[in-house]
Amino acid sequence: MASPQMTGSEIVLKALCDQGVDVIFGYPGGAVLPIYDALHEQNALRHILVRHEQAAVHAAEGYARSTGKVGVVLVTSGPGATNAVTGLTDALMDSVPVVCLTGQVPTHLIGNDAFQEADTTGITRPCTKHNYLVKSADGLARVIHEAFYVARSGRPGPVVVDLPKDVLQAKSDSYVGPEDIKHQSYRPQVKADSHAIAAAVQMIAKAKRPLIYSGGGVINSGDKASVLLSRFARALGVPVTSTLMGLGAMPASDPLFLGMLGMHGTYEANLAMYNCDVMINVGARFDDRVTGRLDEFSPRSQKIHIDIDPSSINKNVVVDLPIIGDVTSVLDDLVKAWKRSGAKLNQKALKAWWAEIEEWRGRDCLKFANSKSIIKPQYAIQRLYELTKDRDAYITTEVGQHQMWAAQFYKFEKPRHWMTSGGLGTMGYGLPAAAGVQVAHPEALVIDIAGEASILMNIQELSTVAQYGLPVKVFIINNQWMGMVRQWQELLHGGRYSQSYTASLPDFVKLADAFGALGLRASKPGELDDKIMEMIESPRAVVFDCVVDQTENCFPMIPSGAAHYEMLLGPEDKAAKPVSEEGMVLV
Amino acid sequence: MVPKDQTIERRTMAVLVDNEPGVLARVIGLFSGRGYNIESLTVSEVDPDRRLSRITVITSGTPQIIEQIKAQLERLVPVHRVSDLTREGPSVERELVLVKVNGRGNKRVESLRIADIFRARVVDSSHQHFVFEMTGSSEKLDVFIDMMRPLGLVDVSRTGVVAIARGPKGL
């Protein structure tokens, strides 16, 4: 039997409701007015009005990453869609499930250079997991359901559904629910091949210097994956390091956890990676920030790579044993197979391996020279962590030095509490993402650890935060420089600080006031704790201007093109050799 | 780390895709966006009922790149199946060419004689020209075109390679 006549807009909203959506981040415009009209007539879906479409996508990312659900974005045609492109690319790089509905000019005007027309499916094809242009209201419900299925299945990612205005206004009686939709061909492999699991057990059983290298795939797989990961690591007594995206999967307080690895990772994590003999990669993708110089990356290890995306296998690093599947399912199988096999690690070798690791740990690579007169950025984040650790805080960041310090000094005990732009490195991500997290968790403490340069890239979102009374805390590590740019210029470009100093910064306290938020400033270490407490206790949105040492650099650091053992531990650590020409061209 | 094999290999791949708008752009965009080579590419619908198209693409790269290309193609949502025909057993590859030759006298006779040797057919003719149609391997087409060059070759149009695996099994 045919369902009742509905307009395209009504079909869109019903499909969203049937997908369990409760909130949309969006910005209206001519082409999507019919949807906004339909939104006006209902109460099931909450709409959060952002101030820029890029922010709508980041907010949806924050919502998605902190809940595990699909984030939903609604923007208009033309500039609405092109503004969303940065957010979509960000979501693609970090595998965040997002469905982005874009308005489009009516079908008969497509190709005519109509007002606010852009080739949205053309523009977003390389920056989405998949996209659709809907030509008729009859197929609309199916497309929306398919979009959600594609966004959340396999390796998650952003999906764009482009909706011409006439399709939104047309009537159709063809509504179908999500239960009636099965995608023609897209079925990612979830369950791993049992031979691969058996081979992994054998390989791990022979390890003398094993290491687990966990990534964002563990978080994306669901909370059970994190539980299984720590259970597996503890059962074997194997050290665990994590990528930037994977922080929180293994509790940072666990003695098995070595901290983050890679360019600004810990000494112990990077040396363990260089020296291990069996590496178990769980949901990570051998990103260049992690591997450093490829031909010197973990050169003597046998490599097991668990990934749901077959194209991640052997892309950057050739592995010995690929295991295609969802992390939860694979780890579940692996834990069971390990128990069944009765395999035991060589305890003597493991003890010797741990002795080596403890020696590296003893270098205390994150130590820094603190000061009584000026706030060190590391100290600021350390204090922020100490004063918020019992409050189940959600942390987002912008991009740069403050992001790396946050990853180093904020200790995450649980998954889904850390939202950062890893792959794309999008300045301006943190504030809208924090808004999205706060919408999903209204009672939670949500903090955007920001830099004064990044925060200005989406500062307009303070207005969104104000409109919905979101008590987001923006903690600005203010050194007046684009810190990471300045650091590279200092270390790699002879101290020629080209365009990295921001003159004429706003007074962030006054700026907070203008947006109806509470502005706080700390410039002396002595006042830091009290001010942070004032921020936490305030029921309002807060902009915290934390004035820090302008010259501090982020260490440890593996210079570009260098190997893990060539790490610089601090400013006194002169690079053993100048960065190679190949290294200079790397980002 | 396992040393990488740097030899460049040439592969013919068959890609079965949903025949939906933009699917070809998706495949081509993948190649250009990731810096892979396309030496030849053909596409046409092969199953109107299930709305499936088949793309035959010839590409080249190191073994690691070839493996990436296959995995990246399989990752595209509308892609059903990717088969590396070069690797997965013997296959037949054919290409069709239309060649226009404008010549008189001996050259005209010679072009007709060569066309006969190559089993090319005349599909259009006048007192001044022939259009020959020929199918075969790309190499054979190359030779035929080369031989027509001094005889008044004015236009060439090639389809690119289509390929299918030998034996009873389908894609």
Short mmCIF file of N, CA, C and O in Angstrom, two decimals, chain B residues 7 29 33 39 47 66 97-98 117 135 158 163 170:
data_model
loop_
_atom_site.label_atom_id
_atom_site.label_comp_id
_atom_site.label_asym_id
_atom_site.label_seq_id
_atom_site.Cartn_x
_atom_site.Cartn_y
_atom_site.Cartn_z
N THR B 7 59.53 -2.49 -9.48
CA THR B 7 59.26 -2.72 -10.89
C THR B 7 57.86 -2.23 -11.24
O THR B 7 56.92 -2.40 -10.49
N GLY B 29 38.27 10.30 -10.89
CA GLY B 29 38.74 11.19 -9.83
C GLY B 29 39.66 10.47 -8.86
O GLY B 29 40.62 11.05 -8.35
N GLY B 33 43.19 11.95 -8.42
CA GLY B 33 43.41 12.46 -7.07
C GLY B 33 44.55 11.77 -6.35
O GLY B 33 45.23 12.37 -5.52
N GLU B 39 46.07 4.25 -18.65
CA GLU B 39 46.55 4.14 -20.03
C GLU B 39 45.39 3.97 -20.98
O GLU B 39 45.45 4.37 -22.14
N ASP B 47 24.51 -4.65 -18.03
CA ASP B 47 23.34 -5.35 -17.49
C ASP B 47 22.26 -4.33 -17.18
O ASP B 47 22.19 -3.78 -16.07
N ILE B 66 49.66 -1.03 -7.42
CA ILE B 66 48.59 -1.81 -8.06
C ILE B 66 47.61 -2.35 -7.01
O ILE B 66 46.40 -2.26 -7.16
N VAL B 97 39.19 0.01 -33.74
CA VAL B 97 39.65 1.29 -34.26
C VAL B 97 38.90 1.62 -35.55
O VAL B 97 38.54 0.72 -36.33
N LEU B 98 38.62 2.90 -35.74
CA LEU B 98 38.14 3.39 -37.04
C LEU B 98 39.25 4.27 -37.61
O LEU B 98 39.76 5.15 -36.92
N ILE B 117 44.77 -7.62 -45.51
CA ILE B 117 45.69 -8.45 -44.73
C ILE B 117 45.33 -8.43 -43.25
O ILE B 117 45.36 -9.44 -42.57
N THR B 135 39.23 -4.71 -35.47
CA THR B 135 39.39 -5.07 -34.06
C THR B 135 40.61 -5.95 -33.91
O THR B 135 41.03 -6.63 -34.84
N ARG B 158 39.88 5.39 -31.55
CA ARG B 158 40.01 4.07 -30.92
C ARG B 158 39.11 3.97 -29.70
O ARG B 158 38.86 4.97 -29.03
N ALA B 163 38.18 -6.12 -22.11
CA ALA B 163 38.83 -7.39 -21.79
C ALA B 163 37.89 -8.28 -21.02
O ALA B 163 36.95 -7.81 -20.37
N GLY B 170 32.35 -16.22 -14.83
CA GLY B 170 32.06 -14.80 -15.03
C GLY B 170 32.70 -13.96 -13.95
O GLY B 170 33.27 -14.48 -13.00
#
